[in-house]
Every structure is written in structure tokens, then in C-alpha cells.
Amino acid sequence: MKHIKIHEEYCIGCRLCEINCLVKHSHTGKIIKAFKEESPRAFPRIRVEEEGCLSFALQCRHCEDAPCVENCMTGAMRRDKENATVLCDEEKCVGCWMCIMSCPCGVIKREKKTRRIASKCDLCGGVDEPVCVAHCPNEALTYE
Amino acid sequence: MARSLLFPEFKIERDKERCIACQVCVRQCANDVHEGSDTEDTVVSQEEKCVGCQRCVNLCPTNALTVQTRKDGFRPNGNWEDRHLRGIYKQAETGGILLTGMGCDRLYPVYWDHLLLNASQVTNPSIDPLREPIELTTYLGKKEEKLDIHWEGDSPVVRTRLAPQLGLEVPVIFSAMSYGSISYNAFRSLAEAAREAGTFCNSGEGGLHPDFYPFGENIIVQVASGRFGVHRDYLRVAAAVEIKIGQGAKPGIGGHLPGEKVSKEISRTRKIPLESDAISPAPHHDIYSIEDLERLVFAIKEAINYEKPVAVKIAAVHNVAAIASGVVRAGADIVTIDGIRGGTGAAPQVIRDNVGIPIELALAQVDERLRLEGIRHHSSLLIAGGIRSSADVIKAIALGADAVYVGTAALVGLGCHLCQKCYTGKCNWGIATQDPVLTKRLNPNIGRRRLVNLLRAWAFEIKEMLGGMGVNAIESLRGNREHLRAVGLSREECSVLGVKAAGEGW
Ligand code: SF4
Ligand code: SF4
Ligand code: SF4
Ligand code: SF4
Ligand code: SF4
């Protein structure tokens, strides 16, 4: 399975990965509409961490032995049989946040309105090049 | 505080319909021009500090931004241009020399744009570079007058000891840009690209960081008046050594790397104390004559065991041909001449824009003088200062150069937008800066790829043009001014260039 690799030495903290991940998970998929017209606004499944001159973008690592999958009591958090990505079935999720508590990378976010969790990298649904990688202007994210 | 009379040089327009208040522009401008708000979806700009580097424009994900030169609104005046007023306002305010970066931007004639190339028709066939090989390999160094060839049975043996040569796959070298004036990542991009493309880059006068010693075979190291970072291993690791007497952007004056830029790595590379100013004196204090230069050339040759060529770099000044002749006689294997449009990390604007002569004229005169004196083969001619395209390269070679240096063009390849603020150390493109937030904006993997592409594209174009002329090796074009014709030049200019006017036949 391919993974998104983080090259923090080249991350410029522009957050274009966040912006484009949001657009990818919006209704229209159009950047201006996603920000200006859609309500509620979609949110990114990647987060740029910054301190001093260090920055990097982190998203779900799709761990081999994923603690979130192990700890999910409803089976909402599961491993996709086809491409081995860790995905969350929003229908099954009851919002207990066990996954959030067990994720060692802190990359699962709560969807505040419904109390359900939803915000998690889905590798853009199995495309050849995930959107955050494609839009990183400095190749600080690579898919290999 | 008295109000400044300076006004913004650029106008920033943000299309409200498009701006999504993502603050990418805010985060990208090292000059703090844009300001976002935590509570509201608005971004505003303070134009005074904008330098027009276009970084924010390039990264804005919705194309909401335009940064344009601001119309000054002064009453039109053919004598007093806005740059004069601006300069006076600034100097009346600060009392200091105006500093700038990059090469001269004044509208002096660019002779490359007045020279046209020849092509074959009927009487001589052109060559298709896709079907037949066209040779671009170039060797820089002293060429022998004659070869002593001895026959051992049927096989010839060359007895003459050949002078060391630099072999280039394309006749383009990255010119001297020190680690200090440019970032580590920028230097790494140049070094890696030089290695991949089969050419060289030049360390500049800042010494060589230990990380770049493995690239030595593709690096020309410089010995300048400050002698920063010069030691035995530095000389020996390189492919060639260049003594820098002058630089096209600031002939006759030295250099100054402010202490703030002398970081730990740079102090280590230059072998000077942390945060101390690195001052290169205007002259070499041990060179006051051609004889003195000869002594340094041979001291270096001794140090490197006569195994590598030694170059001497001078700026194109009025008496350049006679000086170059002296330099050749001083034993230089390569003479580098840098014209008035050559770039720099920092120079007084008045010097950059008013001292020196265009490289085209200097090159034509030097080549001719060395030929007349019968010493052209003693040294190769490497020229610098204003090469912008493959057409400029091929015209330079037809005019007499062996190869060219590109500095600005390489930086543009890396993303430079010629904002001329290199001296501020706040290059938004991560090139002319040491600020760790900015330097990582240049990913050397991308940089290397872009530079290799650039050289590859130029090589293709040069081959196309050579093929069109019916010439199958760049060597055969060198100094062949019959392949050049001038348009829009005076008789005097044509005669200095040694080129006939367009329309004149053989
Ligand atoms: S791979 Fe797709 S879903 Fe995951 S963080 Fe990147 S853009 Fe978002
Ligand atoms: S797009 Fe790339 S450089 Fe920008 S914040 Fe994300 S990972 Fe860093
Ligand atoms: S980068 Fe473009 S869209 Fe984002 S805040 Fe700036 S102008 Fe607006
Ligand atoms: S200085 Fe450069 S990045 Fe800053 S506003 Fe001007 S053009 Fe944009
Ligand atoms: S190197 Fe940087 S600071 Fe210098 S002109 Fe280019 S973009 Fe501007």
C-alpha cells in the first residue's frame, strides 16, 4: 500500500493541503463555492502543525495495526478490504470518540454539529494522487 | 517622526469575489504586507512594504490577487523619472548609499537583441539534429600550439603534455554565487543540477560547505580578495579554481556580507567568527600588477599540482581587451569576463547601473585582441552577465566565447522573480536568504529538476540553431562572426562587434 510521506524540511506552512482537502470533501468540489457558499463549510482531514520555523502536515497514517479500528465498538472504523485504507462508516458511528482517544497521531477530528466523528483522511477515496499531495507546492508531501 | 515621502511601488488588488480568506498570502509574504483576521473572513494589505516578488500571487489558490507596479502620478517629466525622485526621497531620508540586488536594469542597448543568426539555404545543407549527431561538448583550458606525435608502429602516441581541461556537455556553467549570498538549498540545487547535466557550478567567494565536497568534480571554487574559506582541500577538491578580480555588477568595489547573515554554517564554511561581517576588500591586497597576478595564478597551480585549470575573472571595463591580454599572459587557463548586466546579491545601485560595459562589446574586443596577439588558444573565454536564453548563448559563442556563465537565469529557473531585494535577506522565494523559514521554500529536489530541464531545453534549442546553420559541432561556430549580422546598430557598434550589417553578404 502506498503511503503519504511527510517531508517536514520542505513544508512551508502554506496550508494549501488543508485548503484543498477541504475542497475535495465539499459538496461542489469548487474552491470558491466551498468556502463562500457551502454551509456548513466542509473541513480538512489534514492538519498543519507549526512551531517556530518547523511545520508539517499530518493526516491519518492508515496504520498497519490501527488502534482506532481495534477500539471502535460499532465497527464503524474499519479497514477497507480492497486498498487497506482505514475508513470510517459515518452511518455506523455513534460518536463515542474512542477512536479519537486511541489515535496516536491525533488526526481524527469530531464533526461538531452531529457529534459523530467523520473527519478523517480517506486518501481521497483511492485516487492515484491524493489532493493534498497534488497541491503541495513544494513537494513536502509525496505519495509512495 | 517626519512623514516619509516614499510611496508604495506596487499596487495590490484582491478580488473580493474570489478571495476565500485562506491567508495563504499572509503566510507567504516575509514582508508582512498582508494581514488576516482571526474573527472575520477578511484579508487586507499594506502596500508600502511590498517588493513585487509575486510570491503571494503565485500561491493564492483562487487567483484572487494581482500585484502591479503602481502608477506614480507625478506630472510626466522626460528628465526626472520616478526613479530619480524615489532615490532622492530615500537618500534625503536615510543619508545612505542606495543598495540593490541582481543586475543592472537600465535600458542600455542589449546587443544580443541586435544580432541575428544565419541559416543554410540551397548552397549548404542544414542538418536535422534528430537524425544526425550535433556535438555540444566543450573543453575549457589552454590549447596546445602543436602536438608532438610519435608513432609506435602503427599507433600514434601524443607526447605533448596536455594542459588540464574542463569538459562541459553543454556550454553553460552556473556562475559564482556563494553560499551566504544564496541559501544552502539554492546552492544544493545548482550543484546537483551541474552534476546531472554534465556541467559546473561556481562556489563564489564564500568557501565550500563540507556537504558539497562530494560534488567537487562539478564545482569551480573561487579565490577572491577576502580569501574566505580558502585552504588546501578547498583548492584540491574542485574541478577548477577561479581567481576573482572583479564582478560585472560592481567592478572596482569589494563585497560585504553583513554579520547577521553569518550563521553557524556560514561561519564554518567561510572560516570566520560567527556573526562577524565578511568584508571582501576592493582589490586583492597582494595584486597590483599582472606580474602579481601571475604569482597568484602559479601559486595556485602549484597547490593543485598543475592538474586543474585556473581561471581569472574580471569585470568588463573600458580597457578590458588589454587587461584580458595581460591575464592570459599571467597564465590563466580560462579568462572570465563579466559584463555590466551581471547580477549580485548586493551592490550600490549607482555602481551597478553606471559602471562597466555590456558583455557583447567586451567579448568581441577581447576575442579579437587575443587573436591578433596570437594568444587566443592560451586561454578559453568564459563570459557572464546577461545571458537570458539559448539564443544569447549561441550568439555569444559565435562572437567568440567558449562557454557562458548563467547566474540570474539559473535563479529565475529556481523561482526568482527579479524583485532585486536580494540584499535584504528576505527573499520570499527562498533563494537569497538564510532565514530558516524562507530557505525551506526551495526544495532542492525540485530545484535540481528545474535547472536540469532548463539546460536540456537550451541544449536542444542550440542544436536546432546549429543544425539550421549547417554546423555539426559548437566548436566550429566559435568566433565565426560570419554567422552573425547586426540590425539597428551604428557603423561604430558593428565595427566594435566585428559583425557586418544585416543584408551584407560574405
Ligand atoms: S489524502 Fe485526501 S483526504 Fe487524506 S488528507 Fe490528503 S487530501 Fe485529505
Ligand atoms: S501544502 Fe505542503 S508545504 Fe503547504 S502546508 Fe501543506 S504540506 Fe506544508
Ligand atoms: S491567498 Fe488569495 S484567497 Fe487566500 S486570502 Fe490571500 S488573496 Fe485571499
Ligand atoms: S512582497 Fe511579494 S509576497 Fe509580499 S505582497 Fe508583495 S508580491 Fe506579495
Ligand atoms: S533572488 Fe530572491 S530577492 Fe533576489 S531578486 Fe530573486 S526573488 Fe528577489
XYZ file of C-alpha atoms and ligand atoms in Angstrom:
690
model
C 0.000 0.000 0.000
C 1.204 3.483 -0.838
C 1.574 5.998 1.971
C 1.679 9.733 2.158
C 5.199 10.652 3.210
C 5.843 13.858 5.093
C 8.979 15.857 4.347
C 8.868 18.464 7.053
C 12.138 20.028 5.916
C 10.303 21.354 2.858
C 6.934 22.195 4.386
C 6.434 25.924 4.041
C 3.376 26.101 6.232
C 1.183 27.467 3.455
C -1.744 25.208 4.374
C -2.697 24.658 0.743
C -3.008 20.975 1.628
C -5.671 21.802 4.215
C -7.488 24.132 1.840
C -7.553 21.622 -0.985
C -8.536 18.715 1.244
C -11.495 20.791 2.374
C -12.448 21.471 -1.231
C -12.171 17.792 -2.076
C -14.624 16.966 0.725
C -17.053 19.761 -0.074
C -20.312 19.292 -1.967
C -19.377 21.198 -5.055
C -15.668 20.468 -5.179
C -15.154 24.071 -6.320
C -12.855 26.134 -4.174
C -14.692 29.462 -4.186
C -18.106 27.854 -3.685
C -16.792 25.522 -0.987
C -15.601 28.479 1.057
C -18.137 31.142 0.253
C -21.416 29.372 -0.343
C -21.495 25.995 1.327
C -22.847 25.907 4.815
C -21.757 24.191 6.876
C -18.334 24.520 5.351
C -16.572 21.224 4.770
C -13.434 20.701 6.776
C -9.983 19.406 6.041
C -8.819 15.975 7.133
C -5.232 17.103 7.288
C -3.732 19.492 9.771
C -0.630 21.617 9.548
C 1.286 21.709 12.798
C 3.615 24.598 13.326
C 6.136 25.700 15.869
C 8.847 28.246 15.205
C 10.244 27.563 11.791
C 9.150 23.920 11.791
C 5.902 22.921 10.155
C 4.445 19.773 8.728
C 1.115 18.478 7.587
C -0.256 15.414 9.300
C -3.097 13.171 8.293
C -4.173 9.612 9.108
C -1.225 7.273 8.697
C -3.507 4.327 7.869
C -1.579 2.315 10.466
C -0.966 -1.353 9.917
C -2.422 -2.298 13.312
C -4.735 0.652 13.664
C -5.770 1.271 17.306
C -8.840 3.217 16.139
C -10.141 0.178 14.268
C -9.415 -2.053 17.232
C -11.180 0.221 19.682
C -14.257 1.065 17.649
C -17.183 -0.694 19.312
C -19.624 -0.437 16.424
C -17.256 -1.444 13.669
C -17.670 1.947 12.013
C -13.928 2.413 11.856
C -12.750 -0.314 9.568
C -10.053 -1.305 7.171
C -11.078 -1.236 3.561
C -10.689 -4.708 2.070
C -9.614 -3.506 -1.332
C -6.964 -0.902 -0.697
C -6.221 -1.338 3.024
C -7.040 2.256 3.957
C -8.635 2.944 7.325
C -12.103 4.374 6.750
C -14.978 5.451 8.935
C -18.534 4.482 8.106
C -20.419 7.557 9.211
C -23.715 5.678 9.332
C -22.431 3.295 11.958
C -20.515 5.850 14.036
C -22.226 6.685 17.342
C -19.822 9.383 18.407
C -18.194 7.696 21.367
C -14.775 9.108 20.408
C -12.859 6.013 21.349
C -11.025 6.326 18.044
C -10.052 9.896 18.822
C -8.712 8.835 22.181
C -6.760 5.930 20.787
C -5.269 7.540 17.684
C -1.568 8.053 18.449
C -1.301 10.830 15.864
C -4.354 12.829 16.881
C -5.603 13.045 13.328
C -9.283 12.183 13.834
C -11.498 15.175 14.416
C -15.041 15.404 15.631
C -17.797 16.640 13.442
C -19.155 19.162 15.903
C -22.712 19.502 14.661
C -23.776 15.866 14.681
C -21.474 14.737 17.489
C -20.466 11.995 15.163
C -16.903 11.648 14.116
C -16.323 11.963 10.472
C -13.252 13.926 9.884
C -10.643 11.533 8.871
C -8.415 11.200 5.851
C -9.930 8.758 3.367
C -6.962 9.070 0.981
C -9.362 10.961 -1.243
C -11.300 7.792 -1.980
C -8.429 5.919 -3.588
C -7.266 8.286 -6.305
C -3.874 7.991 -7.991
C -2.554 11.093 -6.308
C -4.278 12.399 -3.192
C -5.315 16.023 -3.396
C -3.065 17.242 -0.579
C -0.050 15.712 -2.320
C -1.036 17.102 -5.707
C -1.471 20.620 -4.343
C 1.551 20.834 -2.098
C 3.610 23.482 -3.888
C 6.922 22.291 -2.503
C 6.574 18.514 -2.621
C 6.592 18.363 1.170
C 4.062 15.558 0.813
C 4.698 12.662 -1.515
C 2.673 9.531 -2.179
C 4.883 6.495 -2.452
C 8.535 61.338 13.219
C 8.715 63.212 9.943
C 6.484 61.674 7.353
C 8.268 59.684 4.673
C 7.854 60.957 1.139
C 8.217 57.469 -0.251
C 5.131 55.878 -1.661
C 4.306 52.262 -2.397
C 5.918 50.915 -5.541
C 3.250 48.296 -6.062
C -0.479 48.157 -6.039
C -2.190 45.099 -4.648
C -5.645 44.171 -5.791
C -7.630 41.451 -4.125
C -10.737 40.314 -5.959
C -13.345 40.124 -3.213
C -15.459 37.733 -5.278
C -12.616 35.254 -5.398
C -10.740 35.694 -2.123
C -11.647 32.933 0.336
C -9.642 34.494 3.179
C -7.462 31.400 3.401
C -4.486 33.544 4.443
C -2.019 31.731 2.224
C -0.803 35.154 1.087
C -0.455 36.277 4.691
C 1.751 33.327 5.488
C 3.871 33.649 2.356
C 4.851 37.298 2.469
C 8.010 37.737 4.530
C 7.484 41.478 4.264
C 4.267 41.285 6.299
C 2.246 43.030 3.632
C -0.942 41.039 4.091
C -2.856 40.780 7.303
C -5.629 38.346 8.124
C -8.139 38.370 10.914
C -8.964 35.619 13.378
C -12.557 36.628 13.696
C -13.534 37.800 10.244
C -13.155 36.411 6.751
C -11.122 39.345 5.518
C -7.566 39.891 4.455
C -6.119 43.348 3.948
C -2.811 44.562 2.551
C -0.374 47.331 3.448
C 1.301 48.098 0.162
C 4.258 50.144 1.436
C 6.373 47.112 2.156
C 5.563 45.113 -0.977
C 8.595 44.451 -3.207
C 6.667 42.928 -6.095
C 8.153 39.447 -5.785
C 4.836 37.821 -6.803
C 5.152 35.044 -4.234
C 1.668 35.632 -2.837
C 0.192 35.881 -6.318
C 1.735 32.585 -7.290
C 0.439 30.733 -4.252
C -3.038 32.251 -3.936
C -5.269 29.245 -4.628
C -8.097 31.265 -6.195
C -6.116 33.707 -8.349
C -7.669 36.495 -6.335
C -4.514 38.589 -6.168
C -2.731 40.878 -8.570
C 0.366 42.842 -7.668
C 1.171 45.532 -10.201
C 3.574 48.423 -10.498
C 1.842 51.438 -9.126
C 1.480 54.426 -11.413
C 3.277 57.203 -9.593
C 1.009 60.063 -10.610
C 3.805 62.589 -10.922
C 3.481 65.134 -13.665
C 5.189 63.467 -16.642
C 8.755 64.630 -16.976
C 11.188 63.304 -19.554
C 14.162 64.345 -17.457
C 13.006 63.440 -13.965
C 11.841 59.865 -13.950
C 10.126 58.471 -10.888
C 13.285 56.533 -10.019
C 15.166 59.808 -9.619
C 12.546 61.213 -7.275
C 12.326 57.991 -5.370
C 16.100 57.824 -4.990
C 16.313 61.383 -3.721
C 13.428 60.927 -1.284
C 15.073 57.841 0.115
C 18.529 59.336 0.399
C 17.208 62.553 1.912
C 15.583 60.324 4.486
C 18.417 57.926 5.240
C 21.639 59.647 4.183
C 22.932 56.355 2.875
C 24.063 54.659 -0.295
C 21.168 53.061 -2.170
C 21.601 49.315 -2.224
C 20.140 46.879 -4.688
C 20.378 43.305 -5.890
C 20.526 41.451 -9.235
C 21.935 43.008 -12.428
C 21.696 46.449 -13.998
C 18.112 47.104 -15.091
C 18.726 50.260 -17.120
C 17.735 50.456 -20.742
C 21.205 50.260 -22.271
C 21.222 48.507 -25.623
C 21.207 44.744 -25.348
C 23.368 43.782 -28.285
C 22.176 40.174 -28.306
C 18.845 41.574 -29.457
C 20.553 43.337 -32.351
C 22.354 40.260 -33.632
C 20.754 37.760 -35.981
C 21.891 34.261 -36.796
C 22.456 32.713 -40.178
C 20.913 29.563 -41.680
C 21.662 27.317 -44.644
C 19.813 27.579 -47.941
C 20.472 25.639 -51.168
C 24.241 26.008 -51.332
C 24.979 24.381 -47.994
C 22.730 21.768 -46.431
C 21.264 22.184 -42.983
C 21.397 19.310 -40.502
C 18.492 17.725 -38.691
C 19.590 17.291 -35.070
C 17.094 14.488 -34.579
C 18.774 12.416 -37.274
C 22.413 13.367 -37.051
C 24.565 13.973 -34.009
C 25.414 17.558 -33.181
C 28.273 17.999 -30.771
C 27.950 20.449 -27.894
C 30.836 19.119 -25.810
C 33.192 21.933 -24.970
C 36.616 21.858 -23.342
C 37.827 24.848 -21.401
C 41.527 25.342 -20.827
C 44.753 26.144 -22.599
C 45.068 24.517 -26.033
C 48.444 23.437 -27.373
C 50.063 25.181 -30.284
C 51.153 21.913 -31.761
C 51.117 18.303 -30.727
C 54.220 16.203 -30.650
C 53.015 12.900 -32.036
C 55.252 9.924 -32.036
C 54.485 6.752 -33.950
C 54.945 3.455 -32.213
C 54.488 1.099 -35.103
C 51.038 1.956 -36.414
C 49.690 3.700 -33.363
C 50.187 7.395 -32.633
C 51.288 8.454 -29.151
C 50.832 12.067 -28.068
C 53.981 13.176 -26.336
C 52.921 16.717 -25.571
C 51.748 17.139 -22.020
C 48.219 18.463 -22.487
C 47.019 21.282 -20.276
C 44.169 20.368 -17.907
C 40.687 20.914 -19.326
C 37.150 21.296 -18.033
C 34.776 19.193 -20.111
C 31.213 20.504 -20.451
C 28.308 18.661 -22.015
C 26.554 21.983 -22.580
C 28.469 25.232 -22.941
C 26.648 26.745 -19.969
C 28.010 26.941 -16.404
C 26.255 28.229 -13.301
C 28.114 31.351 -12.284
C 29.625 32.258 -8.958
C 27.009 32.540 -6.246
C 28.281 31.958 -2.757
C 26.563 30.040 -0.023
C 25.811 33.108 2.047
C 24.516 35.212 -0.783
C 22.215 32.330 -1.690
C 20.735 29.670 0.530
C 22.023 26.189 1.188
C 19.123 24.728 -0.771
C 19.754 27.029 -3.710
C 23.413 26.034 -3.777
C 22.499 22.382 -3.468
C 20.098 22.712 -6.417
C 22.886 24.214 -8.524
C 25.478 21.622 -7.517
C 23.180 18.668 -8.097
C 21.973 20.060 -11.419
C 25.549 20.707 -12.561
C 26.453 17.118 -11.805
C 23.404 15.720 -13.551
C 23.718 17.929 -16.612
C 27.460 17.438 -17.024
C 28.490 20.980 -16.298
C 29.789 23.043 -13.380
C 28.702 25.471 -10.746
C 30.865 28.029 -9.009
C 31.265 28.273 -5.248
C 31.541 32.049 -5.270
C 33.859 33.544 -2.718
C 32.245 32.032 0.308
C 34.204 28.832 0.660
C 32.635 25.421 0.227
C 30.384 23.818 2.804
C 31.625 20.312 3.685
C 28.361 18.849 2.356
C 29.382 19.965 -1.121
C 32.852 18.440 -1.195
C 31.427 15.281 -2.792
C 30.299 17.497 -5.692
C 33.870 18.763 -6.188
C 34.201 17.332 -9.697
C 31.458 19.682 -10.798
C 32.460 22.725 -8.795
C 34.726 25.601 -9.686
C 35.945 27.232 -6.491
C 36.681 30.891 -6.211
C 39.570 32.707 -4.611
C 38.576 36.318 -4.077
C 40.056 39.257 -2.251
C 38.628 38.177 1.107
C 40.134 34.677 0.684
C 37.216 33.264 2.658
C 37.304 29.543 3.189
C 40.395 29.104 1.000
C 42.629 26.238 2.097
C 44.405 23.296 0.571
C 41.465 20.897 0.458
C 39.168 23.576 -0.937
C 41.518 24.091 -3.866
C 42.172 20.418 -4.383
C 38.618 19.147 -4.243
C 37.421 21.388 -7.062
C 37.427 20.864 -10.811
C 38.998 24.283 -11.347
C 39.957 27.366 -9.378
C 38.840 30.852 -10.327
C 40.604 33.950 -9.068
C 38.030 36.684 -8.826
C 39.391 40.121 -9.525
C 36.115 41.800 -10.348
C 32.434 41.320 -10.880
C 30.249 42.854 -13.579
C 27.640 44.173 -11.180
C 30.161 46.103 -9.140
C 33.506 46.498 -10.873
C 36.135 48.049 -8.684
C 34.436 47.520 -5.373
C 34.511 44.745 -2.830
C 31.804 42.844 -1.072
C 30.159 42.895 2.298
C 28.178 40.065 3.850
C 26.545 41.551 6.925
C 27.178 39.799 10.241
C 23.505 38.922 10.654
C 23.817 36.583 7.695
C 26.904 34.852 9.055
C 25.122 31.926 10.629
C 26.789 28.919 12.204
C 27.028 27.031 8.920
C 28.258 30.064 7.032
C 30.882 30.882 9.639
C 32.025 27.288 9.353
C 32.172 27.490 5.571
C 33.885 30.861 5.390
C 36.118 30.138 8.357
C 35.251 33.378 10.094
C 33.741 34.038 13.549
C 30.006 33.712 13.994
C 28.039 36.866 13.187
C 31.114 38.808 12.101
C 30.910 40.910 8.947
C 32.556 39.231 5.966
C 34.279 42.022 4.088
C 35.976 41.426 0.754
C 38.349 44.296 0.025
C 38.015 46.065 -3.319
C 41.402 44.905 -4.641
C 43.402 41.825 -3.745
C 45.966 43.431 -1.498
C 48.696 41.269 -2.978
C 47.840 42.016 -6.603
C 48.775 45.384 -8.018
C 50.067 44.265 -11.411
C 49.877 41.499 -13.996
C 53.104 40.133 -12.517
C 51.475 39.919 -9.072
C 48.509 38.138 -10.637
C 50.867 35.717 -12.330
C 52.392 34.912 -8.954
C 48.978 34.027 -7.501
C 47.997 32.019 -10.583
C 51.131 29.940 -10.282
C 50.921 29.663 -6.506
C 47.510 28.083 -7.031
C 48.752 25.913 -9.874
C 51.496 24.658 -7.575
C 48.954 23.946 -4.859
C 46.839 21.895 -7.228
C 49.805 20.285 -8.886
C 49.012 21.704 -12.344
C 46.206 19.181 -12.583
C 43.293 21.577 -12.992
C 42.726 24.767 -14.912
C 42.987 28.138 -13.185
C 40.590 30.866 -14.295
C 40.735 34.588 -13.680
C 37.544 36.596 -13.588
C 37.472 40.280 -14.451
C 34.673 42.737 -14.961
C 34.076 44.194 -18.412
C 35.553 47.679 -18.095
C 36.740 50.149 -20.707
C 40.191 48.705 -21.248
C 39.052 45.107 -20.955
C 40.845 43.790 -24.042
C 44.281 44.898 -22.870
C 43.592 43.652 -19.343
C 42.429 40.286 -20.662
C 45.594 40.025 -22.712
C 47.609 40.571 -19.537
C 45.528 37.984 -17.717
C 46.236 35.410 -20.440
C 49.926 36.203 -20.213
C 49.733 35.792 -16.443
C 48.973 32.146 -17.093
C 45.189 31.956 -16.762
C 43.808 28.868 -18.490
C 40.380 30.466 -18.608
C 39.521 34.153 -18.698
C 36.103 35.005 -17.343
C 34.601 38.333 -18.294
C 31.533 39.612 -16.530
C 29.511 42.367 -18.196
C 27.534 45.259 -16.758
C 24.309 43.261 -16.590
C 25.827 40.622 -14.328
C 23.916 40.001 -11.131
C 24.844 40.355 -7.498
C 23.421 39.715 -4.072
C 24.080 43.288 -3.031
C 25.662 46.313 -4.686
C 25.362 50.068 -4.528
C 22.783 50.929 -7.156
C 24.855 53.755 -8.581
C 27.727 51.352 -9.297
C 25.569 48.565 -10.633
C 23.817 50.830 -13.082
C 26.687 53.051 -14.213
C 29.982 51.179 -14.141
C 31.258 48.751 -16.748
C 30.312 47.942 -20.324
C 27.954 45.441 -21.961
C 29.437 41.977 -22.257
C 28.807 41.699 -26.003
C 31.193 44.558 -26.784
C 33.762 43.362 -24.272
C 33.667 39.817 -25.618
C 34.075 40.904 -29.234
C 37.037 43.091 -28.349
C 38.770 40.569 -26.116
C 38.422 37.742 -28.626
C 39.747 39.934 -31.404
C 42.654 41.253 -29.361
C 43.727 37.785 -28.258
C 43.546 36.535 -31.844
C 45.598 39.446 -33.149
C 48.188 38.795 -30.485
C 48.230 35.117 -31.365
C 47.382 34.019 -27.837
C 43.693 33.207 -28.140
C 44.419 29.485 -27.735
C 46.308 30.072 -24.488
C 43.045 30.594 -22.641
C 39.393 29.804 -23.027
C 36.928 32.658 -22.828
C 34.046 32.313 -20.447
C 31.577 35.159 -20.418
C 28.903 36.227 -17.978
C 26.416 38.973 -17.411
C 23.039 38.950 -19.041
C 22.616 35.600 -20.788
C 18.847 35.083 -20.881
C 18.193 32.382 -23.446
C 19.757 29.768 -25.672
C 19.844 32.386 -28.440
C 22.089 34.569 -26.289
C 24.339 31.557 -25.667
C 24.794 30.727 -29.321
C 25.332 34.368 -30.270
C 27.976 34.644 -27.547
C 29.752 31.624 -28.950
C 29.601 32.959 -32.494
C 31.031 36.198 -31.152
C 33.998 34.360 -29.679
C 33.147 32.873 -26.286
C 33.982 29.259 -25.471
C 31.154 28.973 -22.978
C 28.898 31.166 -20.881
C 28.096 31.572 -17.235
C 24.470 31.992 -16.171
C 23.586 33.301 -12.734
C 20.365 35.244 -12.951
C 18.884 32.823 -15.488
C 19.577 29.923 -13.130
C 17.949 31.727 -10.215
C 14.951 32.583 -12.368
C 14.783 28.878 -13.134
C 14.586 28.320 -9.389
C 11.738 30.781 -8.948
C 13.398 34.190 -8.661
C 11.118 36.986 -9.854
C 13.815 39.667 -10.098
C 12.460 41.812 -7.308
C 16.052 42.975 -6.724
C 15.761 42.737 -2.954
C 18.404 40.049 -2.525
C 20.379 42.327 -0.209
C 17.598 42.385 2.367
C 17.976 38.688 3.132
C 14.213 38.272 2.921
C 13.889 36.552 -0.428
C 10.367 35.188 -0.456
C 11.438 32.510 -2.909
C 13.956 31.002 -0.516
C 16.917 31.823 -2.760
C 18.813 34.868 -1.497
C 18.183 34.313 2.194
C 19.425 32.443 5.230
C 16.197 32.681 7.220
C 15.208 29.081 8.015
C 11.524 29.842 7.442
C 12.318 31.060 3.940
C 15.125 28.731 2.867
C 12.916 25.661 3.074
C 10.664 27.177 0.416
C 13.189 25.966 -2.109
C 13.107 22.192 -2.238
C 16.433 21.246 -3.864
C 14.868 18.194 -5.495
C 12.534 20.492 -7.388
C 15.343 22.992 -7.929
C 17.653 20.396 -9.432
C 14.934 19.098 -11.728
C 14.069 22.580 -12.968
C 17.691 23.507 -13.672
C 18.408 20.245 -15.473
C 15.280 20.806 -17.567
C 16.395 24.317 -18.377
C 19.817 23.201 -19.579
C 18.288 20.333 -21.536
C 15.864 22.674 -23.265
C 18.636 25.114 -24.118
C 20.821 22.306 -25.434
C 18.008 21.185 -27.752
C 17.498 24.712 -28.999
C 21.205 25.271 -29.545
C 21.343 22.057 -31.568
C 18.380 23.175 -33.669
C 20.032 26.502 -34.407
C 23.392 24.891 -35.167
C 21.728 22.367 -37.439
C 19.984 25.188 -39.261
C 23.347 26.798 -39.938
C 24.676 23.509 -41.201
C 27.198 23.307 -38.366
C 27.517 19.977 -36.593
C 29.718 20.974 -33.672
C 29.591 24.020 -31.465
C 33.377 24.250 -31.788
C 33.009 25.100 -35.450
C 30.834 28.079 -34.632
C 33.166 29.609 -32.072
C 34.252 33.062 -33.122
C 32.667 32.658 -36.529
C 31.120 36.087 -36.815
C 30.090 35.479 -40.389
C 27.170 33.668 -38.796
C 26.076 36.922 -37.167
C 24.569 40.024 -38.696
C 23.626 43.256 -36.958
C 20.312 45.077 -37.144
C 19.710 48.589 -35.894
C 23.320 49.276 -34.939
C 25.613 52.100 -35.955
C 28.761 51.549 -38.028
C 30.874 52.039 -34.885
C 28.935 49.444 -32.962
C 29.183 46.984 -35.852
C 32.896 47.557 -36.047
C 33.419 47.103 -32.295
C 31.404 43.892 -32.517
C 33.228 42.853 -35.673
C 29.901 41.998 -37.253
C 28.550 43.023 -40.642
C 25.218 44.747 -41.028
C 22.257 42.558 -41.928
C 21.941 42.423 -45.688
C 25.677 42.347 -46.370
C 26.779 39.015 -47.836
C 30.117 37.311 -47.335
S -5.269 12.167 1.208
Fe -7.121 13.295 0.648
S -8.409 13.052 2.415
Fe -6.420 12.490 3.104
S -5.567 14.363 3.930
Fe -4.916 14.276 1.816
S -6.453 15.426 0.710
Fe -7.320 14.955 2.701
S 0.739 22.172 1.222
Fe 2.715 21.224 1.573
S 4.041 22.923 2.142
Fe 1.943 23.666 2.348
S 1.460 23.296 4.490
Fe 0.759 21.504 3.362
S 2.476 20.074 3.461
Fe 3.254 22.063 4.056
S -4.205 33.710 -0.780
Fe -5.740 34.505 -2.181
S -7.659 33.618 -1.490
Fe -6.196 33.330 0.161
S -6.501 35.116 1.476
Fe -4.884 35.645 0.088
S -5.912 36.654 -1.621
Fe -7.466 35.582 -0.470
S 6.320 41.420 -1.252
Fe 5.888 39.686 -2.583
S 4.707 38.282 -1.312
Fe 4.663 40.264 -0.296
S 2.819 41.267 -1.062
Fe 4.445 41.924 -2.378
S 4.428 40.479 -4.067
Fe 3.248 39.559 -2.420
S 16.826 36.095 -5.607
Fe 15.005 36.485 -4.379
S 15.326 38.527 -3.527
Fe 16.753 38.293 -5.229
S 15.635 39.123 -6.992
Fe 15.266 36.930 -6.971
S 13.333 36.727 -5.869
Fe 14.118 38.765 -5.403
